[in-house]
mmCIF file of C-alpha atoms in Angstrom:
data_model
loop_
_atom_site.group_PDB
_atom_site.id
_atom_site.type_symbol
_atom_site.label_atom_id
_atom_site.label_comp_id
_atom_site.label_asym_id
_atom_site.label_seq_id
_atom_site.Cartn_x
_atom_site.Cartn_y
_atom_site.Cartn_z
ATOM 1 C CA GLU R 1 18.437 -1.853 9.587
ATOM 2 C CA ALA R 2 14.520 -2.073 10.172
ATOM 3 C CA GLN R 3 12.772 -3.350 7.030
ATOM 4 C CA VAL R 4 10.781 -6.186 6.453
ATOM 5 C CA THR R 5 11.523 -8.733 4.295
ATOM 6 C CA GLN R 6 9.606 -11.832 2.042
ATOM 7 C CA ASN R 7 10.633 -14.680 0.653
ATOM 8 C CA PRO R 8 10.500 -15.762 -1.890
ATOM 9 C CA ARG R 9 10.683 -12.460 -4.199
ATOM 10 C CA TYR R 10 9.869 -15.162 -7.121
ATOM 11 C CA LEU R 11 7.705 -17.530 -7.383
ATOM 12 C CA ILE R 12 6.282 -20.015 -10.602
ATOM 13 C CA THR R 13 4.036 -22.924 -9.226
ATOM 14 C CA VAL R 14 0.929 -25.042 -10.729
ATOM 15 C CA THR R 15 -2.037 -25.272 -9.700
ATOM 16 C CA GLY R 16 -3.320 -26.401 -7.235
ATOM 17 C CA LYS R 17 0.209 -27.196 -5.059
ATOM 18 C CA LYS R 18 -0.141 -24.865 -2.160
ATOM 19 C CA LEU R 19 2.995 -22.361 -0.807
ATOM 20 C CA THR R 20 3.800 -20.207 1.577
ATOM 21 C CA VAL R 21 4.559 -16.604 1.314
ATOM 22 C CA THR R 22 6.638 -15.331 4.375
ATOM 23 C CA CYS R 23 6.898 -11.842 5.971
ATOM 24 C CA SER R 24 8.945 -10.573 8.501
ATOM 25 C CA GLN R 25 9.575 -7.398 10.621
ATOM 26 C CA ASN R 26 12.228 -6.407 12.819
ATOM 27 C CA MET R 27 10.249 -3.530 14.166
ATOM 28 C CA ASN R 28 8.561 -5.072 16.755
ATOM 29 C CA HIS R 29 4.956 -3.552 14.722
ATOM 30 C CA GLU R 30 1.125 -4.810 16.628
ATOM 31 C CA TYR R 31 -0.228 -4.163 12.991
ATOM 32 C CA MET R 32 0.688 -6.852 9.746
ATOM 33 C CA SER R 33 -1.341 -6.908 6.181
ATOM 34 C CA TRP R 34 -0.814 -8.480 2.957
ATOM 35 C CA TYR R 35 -2.010 -6.825 -0.320
ATOM 36 C CA ARG R 36 -2.196 -8.318 -3.864
ATOM 37 C CA GLN R 37 -1.660 -5.105 -6.775
ATOM 38 C CA ASP R 38 -2.680 -5.868 -10.512
ATOM 39 C CA PRO R 39 -2.682 -3.832 -12.778
ATOM 40 C CA GLY R 40 -5.828 -1.231 -13.404
ATOM 41 C CA LEU R 41 -6.794 -2.494 -10.268
ATOM 42 C CA GLY R 42 -4.508 -0.621 -7.820
ATOM 43 C CA LEU R 43 -2.984 -2.258 -3.858
ATOM 44 C CA ARG R 44 -6.161 -4.493 -2.774
ATOM 45 C CA GLN R 45 -5.925 -5.738 0.374
ATOM 46 C CA ILE R 46 -6.092 -8.870 1.673
ATOM 47 C CA TYR R 47 -6.098 -9.515 4.743
ATOM 48 C CA TYR R 48 -4.598 -8.151 8.496
ATOM 49 C CA SER R 49 -3.988 -8.747 11.826
ATOM 50 C CA MET R 50 -3.700 -6.129 14.242
ATOM 51 C CA ASN R 51 -1.886 -8.601 16.825
ATOM 52 C CA VAL R 52 -0.742 -11.858 17.762
ATOM 53 C CA GLU R 53 -3.766 -14.454 16.902
ATOM 54 C CA VAL R 54 -6.173 -11.616 15.756
ATOM 55 C CA THR R 55 -6.849 -11.423 12.188
ATOM 56 C CA ASP R 56 -8.759 -10.484 10.364
ATOM 57 C CA LYS R 57 -10.516 -10.204 6.692
ATOM 58 C CA GLY R 58 -9.476 -7.442 3.670
ATOM 59 C CA ASP R 59 -11.566 -6.760 0.760
ATOM 60 C CA VAL R 60 -10.311 -9.721 -1.063
ATOM 61 C CA PRO R 61 -9.855 -12.384 0.994
ATOM 62 C CA GLU R 62 -11.164 -15.571 -1.089
ATOM 63 C CA GLY R 63 -8.303 -18.018 -2.357
ATOM 64 C CA TYR R 64 -5.713 -17.355 1.349
ATOM 65 C CA LYS R 65 -5.303 -18.150 4.469
ATOM 66 C CA VAL R 66 -2.846 -16.790 6.936
ATOM 67 C CA SER R 67 -1.415 -16.582 11.152
ATOM 68 C CA ARG R 68 0.178 -14.766 13.174
ATOM 69 C CA LYS R 69 2.184 -17.111 16.293
ATOM 70 C CA GLU R 70 4.177 -14.475 16.703
ATOM 71 C CA LYS R 71 4.443 -11.041 16.391
ATOM 72 C CA ARG R 72 7.336 -10.531 13.878
ATOM 73 C CA ASN R 73 6.484 -12.708 11.406
ATOM 74 C CA PHE R 74 3.074 -12.758 9.127
ATOM 75 C CA PRO R 75 3.304 -15.822 6.635
ATOM 76 C CA LEU R 76 0.143 -15.619 3.187
ATOM 77 C CA ILE R 77 -1.043 -18.956 2.571
ATOM 78 C CA LEU R 78 -2.938 -20.519 -0.909
ATOM 79 C CA GLU R 79 -3.698 -23.726 -0.717
ATOM 80 C CA SER R 80 -4.939 -24.692 -4.021
ATOM 81 C CA PRO R 81 -3.522 -21.812 -6.202
ATOM 82 C CA SER R 82 -4.954 -20.289 -8.981
ATOM 83 C CA PRO R 83 -4.374 -18.687 -12.232
ATOM 84 C CA ASN R 84 -5.890 -15.580 -10.874
ATOM 85 C CA GLN R 85 -4.410 -15.928 -7.807
ATOM 86 C CA THR R 86 -0.671 -14.564 -10.329
ATOM 87 C CA SER R 87 0.149 -11.414 -8.717
ATOM 88 C CA LEU R 88 2.865 -9.193 -7.390
ATOM 89 C CA TYR R 89 1.702 -9.150 -3.627
ATOM 90 C CA PHE R 90 3.168 -6.964 -0.643
ATOM 91 C CA CYS R 91 3.135 -7.421 3.309
ATOM 92 C CA ALA R 92 2.898 -5.002 5.099
ATOM 93 C CA SER R 93 3.687 -3.445 8.872
ATOM 94 C CA SER R 94 3.055 -0.857 11.642
ATOM 95 C CA LEU R 95 3.038 0.293 14.636
ATOM 96 C CA SER R 96 -0.943 0.336 15.319
ATOM 97 C CA ILE R 97 -1.878 4.214 16.861
ATOM 98 C CA GLY R 98 -5.082 3.296 17.703
ATOM 99 C CA VAL R 99 -8.593 1.819 15.230
ATOM 100 C CA VAL R 100 -5.267 3.687 12.871
ATOM 101 C CA ALA R 101 -3.167 2.081 10.396
ATOM 102 C CA GLY R 102 -0.966 4.108 10.703
ATOM 103 C CA GLU R 103 2.210 4.939 8.414
ATOM 104 C CA GLN R 104 2.710 1.280 6.566
ATOM 105 C CA TYR R 105 6.083 0.101 6.109
ATOM 106 C CA PHE R 106 5.772 -2.249 2.752
ATOM 107 C CA GLY R 107 8.157 -5.116 1.812
ATOM 108 C CA PRO R 108 10.391 -5.422 -1.544
ATOM 109 C CA GLY R 109 7.303 -7.772 -3.082
ATOM 110 C CA THR R 110 6.844 -11.365 -4.322
ATOM 111 C CA ARG R 111 6.108 -11.876 -7.249
ATOM 112 C CA LEU R 112 4.344 -15.718 -8.656
ATOM 113 C CA THR R 113 2.163 -17.210 -11.309
ATOM 114 C CA VAL R 114 0.862 -20.336 -11.208
ATOM 115 C CA THR R 115 0.301 -21.589 -14.393
ATOM 116 C CA GLU C 1 -17.704 1.305 -0.454
ATOM 117 C CA ASP C 2 -14.907 2.491 -0.191
ATOM 118 C CA GLN C 3 -13.483 4.617 -3.253
ATOM 119 C CA VAL C 4 -10.555 5.926 -4.104
ATOM 120 C CA THR C 5 -10.127 7.530 -7.785
ATOM 121 C CA GLN C 6 -6.337 9.488 -8.425
ATOM 122 C CA SER C 7 -5.730 11.498 -11.239
ATOM 123 C CA PRO C 8 -4.631 12.414 -14.332
ATOM 124 C CA GLU C 9 -3.404 8.412 -14.687
ATOM 125 C CA ALA C 10 -0.118 8.575 -16.354
ATOM 126 C CA LEU C 11 1.287 12.711 -16.578
ATOM 127 C CA ARG C 12 4.232 13.705 -18.021
ATOM 128 C CA LEU C 13 6.145 17.093 -17.047
ATOM 129 C CA GLN C 14 9.568 18.811 -16.429
ATOM 130 C CA GLU C 15 12.120 19.620 -14.624
ATOM 131 C CA GLY C 16 10.815 22.738 -12.822
ATOM 132 C CA GLU C 17 7.201 22.176 -14.320
ATOM 133 C CA SER C 18 4.867 22.001 -11.206
ATOM 134 C CA SER C 19 1.517 20.279 -10.736
ATOM 135 C CA SER C 20 -1.007 18.891 -8.482
ATOM 136 C CA LEU C 21 -1.621 15.184 -8.873
ATOM 137 C CA ASN C 22 -5.626 14.721 -7.299
ATOM 138 C CA CYS C 23 -7.308 12.100 -4.866
ATOM 139 C CA SER C 24 -11.138 11.796 -4.962
ATOM 140 C CA TYR C 25 -12.510 9.790 -2.233
ATOM 141 C CA THR C 26 -15.617 8.090 -0.757
ATOM 142 C CA VAL C 27 -15.925 6.964 2.670
ATOM 143 C CA SER C 28 -18.646 6.962 5.618
ATOM 144 C CA GLY C 29 -15.886 9.115 7.620
ATOM 145 C CA LEU C 30 -11.997 8.953 7.888
ATOM 146 C CA ARG C 31 -9.977 7.928 9.571
ATOM 147 C CA GLY C 32 -6.882 8.738 7.857
ATOM 148 C CA LEU C 33 -5.430 9.535 4.483
ATOM 149 C CA PHE C 34 -2.506 8.416 3.195
ATOM 150 C CA TRP C 35 0.111 8.874 0.588
ATOM 151 C CA TYR C 36 2.666 6.618 -0.768
ATOM 152 C CA ARG C 37 5.496 6.056 -3.077
ATOM 153 C CA GLN C 38 6.362 3.709 -5.814
ATOM 154 C CA ASP C 39 10.053 3.381 -7.378
ATOM 155 C CA PRO C 40 8.988 0.601 -10.094
ATOM 156 C CA GLY C 41 9.912 -3.101 -8.855
ATOM 157 C CA LYS C 42 10.040 -1.945 -4.936
ATOM 158 C CA GLY C 43 6.852 -1.131 -2.262
ATOM 159 C CA PRO C 44 5.161 1.070 -2.090
ATOM 160 C CA GLU C 45 7.658 4.630 0.279
ATOM 161 C CA PHE C 46 5.592 6.349 2.755
ATOM 162 C CA LEU C 47 5.089 9.707 3.004
ATOM 163 C CA PHE C 48 2.287 11.277 4.680
ATOM 164 C CA THR C 49 -0.922 10.909 6.773
ATOM 165 C CA LEU C 50 -4.111 13.203 7.011
ATOM 166 C CA TYR C 51 -6.824 13.484 9.006
ATOM 167 C CA SER C 52 -8.895 16.015 9.249
ATOM 168 C CA ALA C 53 -9.966 19.092 6.302
ATOM 169 C CA GLY C 54 -7.369 21.667 5.922
ATOM 170 C CA GLU C 55 -5.223 19.403 7.265
ATOM 171 C CA GLU C 56 -1.308 20.468 4.842
ATOM 172 C CA LYS C 57 1.770 18.548 5.746
ATOM 173 C CA GLU C 58 4.607 18.980 3.605
ATOM 174 C CA LYS C 59 8.239 17.448 2.981
ATOM 175 C CA GLU C 60 10.803 18.303 0.392
ATOM 176 C CA ARG C 61 8.958 18.952 -2.868
ATOM 177 C CA LEU C 62 5.882 17.647 -1.742
ATOM 178 C CA LYS C 63 3.206 19.170 -0.498
ATOM 179 C CA ALA C 64 -0.383 16.786 0.678
ATOM 180 C CA THR C 65 -4.075 18.696 1.011
ATOM 181 C CA LEU C 66 -6.890 17.604 2.809
ATOM 182 C CA THR C 67 -10.841 18.799 1.974
ATOM 183 C CA LYS C 68 -13.890 16.519 2.565
ATOM 184 C CA LYS C 69 -14.062 14.793 -0.757
ATOM 185 C CA GLU C 70 -10.303 14.603 -1.969
ATOM 186 C CA SER C 71 -6.896 15.272 -1.271
ATOM 187 C CA PHE C 72 -4.302 16.472 -3.530
ATOM 188 C CA LEU C 73 -0.988 16.112 -3.888
ATOM 189 C CA HIS C 74 1.328 19.178 -5.015
ATOM 190 C CA ILE C 75 4.862 19.234 -6.385
ATOM 191 C CA THR C 76 6.973 22.291 -6.448
ATOM 192 C CA ALA C 77 10.004 22.530 -9.895
ATOM 193 C CA PRO C 78 9.982 18.542 -9.266
ATOM 194 C CA LYS C 79 13.286 16.353 -10.346
ATOM 195 C CA PRO C 80 14.052 13.734 -12.528
ATOM 196 C CA GLU C 81 14.672 11.521 -8.808
ATOM 197 C CA ASP C 82 10.449 12.406 -8.226
ATOM 198 C CA SER C 83 9.387 10.503 -10.881
ATOM 199 C CA ALA C 84 7.591 7.236 -9.822
ATOM 200 C CA THR C 85 3.733 6.213 -9.087
ATOM 201 C CA TYR C 86 2.256 7.831 -6.374
ATOM 202 C CA LEU C 87 -0.501 6.053 -4.747
ATOM 203 C CA CYS C 88 -3.293 8.092 -2.849
ATOM 204 C CA ALA C 89 -5.481 5.231 0.452
ATOM 205 C CA VAL C 90 -8.556 5.364 3.268
ATOM 206 C CA GLN C 91 -9.365 4.269 6.205
ATOM 207 C CA ALA C 92 -12.623 4.778 6.862
ATOM 208 C CA LYS C 93 -14.174 4.752 10.494
ATOM 209 C CA GLY C 94 -14.731 2.120 11.656
ATOM 210 C CA ARG C 95 -12.434 0.154 9.706
ATOM 211 C CA ARG C 96 -9.052 -1.769 9.989
ATOM 212 C CA ALA C 97 -8.905 -1.821 6.225
ATOM 213 C CA LEU C 98 -6.815 0.244 3.819
ATOM 214 C CA THR C 99 -8.619 0.602 0.442
ATOM 215 C CA PHE C 100 -6.043 1.916 -2.344
ATOM 216 C CA GLY C 101 -6.505 4.219 -5.442
ATOM 217 C CA SER C 102 -4.072 2.855 -9.153
ATOM 218 C CA GLY C 103 -2.098 5.818 -9.010
ATOM 219 C CA THR C 104 -0.467 8.086 -10.839
ATOM 220 C CA ARG C 105 2.266 7.889 -13.169
ATOM 221 C CA LEU C 106 4.951 10.864 -12.722
ATOM 222 C CA GLN C 107 7.273 10.676 -14.994
ATOM 223 C CA VAL C 108 9.686 14.709 -14.466
ATOM 224 C CA GLN C 109 11.815 14.789 -17.481
ATOM 225 C CA PRO C 110 15.187 16.161 -17.252
#
């Protein structure tokens, strides 16, 4: 089954404790992306990756890191989480067609709470 | 700065009552406009991509249209299972990031 998986699905942590949210896709997609979703603000792109070792900032990259060492995996790293990073996070992937992001497949989401 | 505004924020329809959702956008050259559906507690699910003004796409009871300033998602004779939040997103030329609107929360009552 074609899918994007994220782990963990729920996470409660404390300010400053480093964490990683994993994302994996089994569709051999080139393009992967991370979003956060907040009430009233919609989905905002954090980082995206066009292919292995190629990453770029989205609209809200501050406080986040990513890496793309393998095509299927795109982890999101919060080196020193703060309460304003409490949010619902989605990973997505797509088969990039030229420079068009194309049809994106989203993971189930990770609800993060930072106290 | 790319902007996407969706209206209304929420819409309640009776089963069979057709309506339209609006997505107004401001971009410096449109690469593509996307519609997604999101059910509570789940990730968005892709519906349509539109590339140029005048283009239309259809899927079951949904039809998406595009002009130079806005897109409409027309829902014909909706059913309760069409209840969801509908999201619009744009990709500007020269950019590889997407900008999403806040969504329209649709409720269809039997």
